[in-house]
Amino acid sequence: MNISAEDKATKKQNKITITNDKGRLSKQDIDRLVNEAEKFKADDEKIRQRIEAKNSLESTTYHIKNTMNEEQLKDKFSADEKRQLTDLVEQTQKWLDCHQNEEAEVYKEKLKELESKFHPIMQRVYTQAGAAAGAGPQMPNMNRGNDSEFKPTVDQVD
């Protein structure tokens, strides 16, 4: 970029050129960085998979803990189921604390184990909750026959 300035009183002029060369990467540096990125791509993917598997296990553990305390469901669990799920959550959290850098497959196996214990209990709880909701309270006068007898009273207010 070329910039010029002129002092109008003295008629003195100065011109400068601004270039963007300072601090830029050279072609060799760019090539080296691209090669390093390719070299570590597989390692990065492995790390990403490990982190995703660990996060999935942690979030499932958190979900189980929250589900047990959910207002609509907490009374649907038997005392034995609450104890089982509480123990399961605590064991999984302790395991996670001690196994921060396991392979993705180890986390996935632990997740399958967790879900295999959690899902049967939740299936029973949701089935029970759904059956109770489906039955619902009976409304009075549901079978009242002819609706023409029951007309609303309308009061006109000015």
XYZ file of C-alpha atoms in Angstrom:
158
model
C 0.000 0.000 0.000
C 1.445 3.363 -1.002
C 0.783 6.374 1.170
C 1.892 9.938 0.544
C 1.641 13.020 2.700
C 2.319 16.662 1.909
C 2.869 19.549 4.293
C 1.009 22.384 2.590
C 2.929 25.141 4.388
C 6.390 23.924 3.384
C 5.306 21.916 0.334
C 7.374 19.026 1.654
C 6.206 15.544 0.580
C 6.839 12.098 2.012
C 5.856 8.753 0.586
C 5.914 5.378 2.291
C 5.042 1.891 1.174
C 3.432 -0.547 3.616
C 3.890 -4.229 2.901
C 2.518 -7.251 4.693
C 5.730 -9.275 4.585
C 6.811 -8.919 8.193
C 5.656 -11.718 10.496
C 4.214 -13.832 7.693
C 4.933 -17.504 7.311
C 7.223 -18.525 4.521
C 6.201 -21.124 1.960
C 8.443 -23.656 3.729
C 6.801 -22.944 7.091
C 3.340 -23.374 5.597
C 4.337 -26.678 3.980
C 5.871 -27.903 7.244
C 2.703 -27.059 9.203
C 0.481 -28.789 6.640
C 2.671 -31.906 6.813
C 2.549 -31.893 10.616
C -1.231 -31.566 10.534
C -1.497 -34.565 8.206
C 0.938 -36.519 10.357
C -1.117 -35.976 13.524
C -4.552 -36.274 11.910
C -5.029 -39.915 12.944
C -3.930 -39.172 16.512
C -6.294 -36.208 16.693
C -9.188 -38.357 15.458
C -8.410 -41.001 18.079
C -8.370 -38.349 20.809
C -11.657 -36.899 19.544
C -13.319 -40.327 19.655
C -11.992 -40.950 23.168
C -13.325 -37.616 24.408
C -16.722 -38.155 22.775
C -17.025 -41.645 24.306
C -16.055 -40.326 27.737
C -18.512 -37.414 27.445
C -21.265 -39.818 26.445
C -20.635 -41.950 29.535
C -20.537 -38.868 31.780
C -23.741 -37.424 30.325
C -25.570 -40.756 30.656
C -24.509 -40.939 34.295
C -25.768 -37.381 34.818
C -29.032 -38.239 33.015
C -29.625 -41.240 35.289
C -29.029 -39.113 38.372
C -31.449 -36.422 37.153
C -34.084 -38.951 36.093
C -34.158 -40.435 39.593
C -34.924 -36.973 40.999
C -37.430 -35.973 38.316
C -40.682 -34.917 39.964
C -42.992 -37.058 37.807
C -40.843 -40.190 38.084
C -39.115 -40.224 41.453
C -42.058 -41.918 43.187
C -42.238 -44.612 40.490
C -38.910 -46.190 41.492
C -38.937 -48.916 44.123
C -36.524 -48.566 47.033
C -34.409 -51.366 45.565
C -34.302 -49.663 42.145
C -33.311 -46.338 43.714
C -30.519 -48.081 45.611
C -29.359 -49.920 42.468
C -29.327 -46.752 40.364
C -27.659 -44.668 43.076
C -24.943 -47.312 43.470
C -24.580 -47.532 39.698
C -24.139 -43.755 39.339
C -21.646 -43.581 42.222
C -19.617 -46.528 40.911
C -19.513 -45.066 37.420
C -18.462 -41.636 38.686
C -15.695 -43.171 40.807
C -14.567 -45.265 37.853
C -14.474 -42.152 35.651
C -12.419 -40.285 38.249
C -9.825 -43.082 38.240
C -9.861 -43.706 34.471
C -9.450 -40.301 32.847
C -7.462 -41.430 29.803
C -8.898 -44.761 28.694
C -9.355 -45.729 25.064
C -12.697 -44.932 23.417
C -13.649 -48.626 23.335
C -13.261 -48.916 27.116
C -15.640 -45.991 27.644
C -18.097 -47.455 25.128
C -18.084 -50.829 26.921
C -18.669 -49.107 30.258
C -21.563 -47.175 28.683
C -23.128 -50.395 27.363
C -22.820 -51.934 30.823
C -24.432 -48.870 32.398
C -27.291 -48.810 29.890
C -27.928 -52.551 30.246
C -28.653 -51.990 33.941
C -30.502 -48.683 33.542
C -32.810 -49.379 30.581
C -34.805 -52.300 32.080
C -35.592 -50.241 35.166
C -36.600 -47.215 33.084
C -38.715 -49.335 30.785
C -40.678 -50.608 33.789
C -40.971 -47.103 35.278
C -42.171 -45.526 32.021
C -44.591 -48.388 31.396
C -46.003 -47.943 34.881
C -46.148 -44.151 34.501
C -47.821 -44.470 31.092
C -50.421 -46.941 32.363
C -51.238 -44.697 35.289
C -51.513 -41.658 33.027
C -53.659 -43.572 30.530
C -56.156 -44.641 33.170
C -56.353 -41.154 34.595
C -59.089 -39.942 36.884
C -62.629 -40.407 35.650
C -64.500 -37.202 34.983
C -67.896 -36.920 36.676
C -70.966 -37.209 34.437
C -69.032 -38.733 31.571
C -72.032 -40.861 30.619
C -74.766 -38.334 30.962
C -76.607 -39.247 27.792
C -78.473 -36.401 26.087
C -76.405 -33.196 26.161
C -79.391 -31.052 25.210
C -80.561 -31.096 28.843
C -77.351 -29.424 29.962
C -77.290 -25.927 28.554
C -75.040 -23.227 29.964
C -76.517 -20.253 31.752
C -75.661 -16.980 30.020
C -75.959 -13.701 31.898
C -75.799 -10.492 29.891
C -73.867 -7.737 31.623
C -74.007 -4.143 30.394
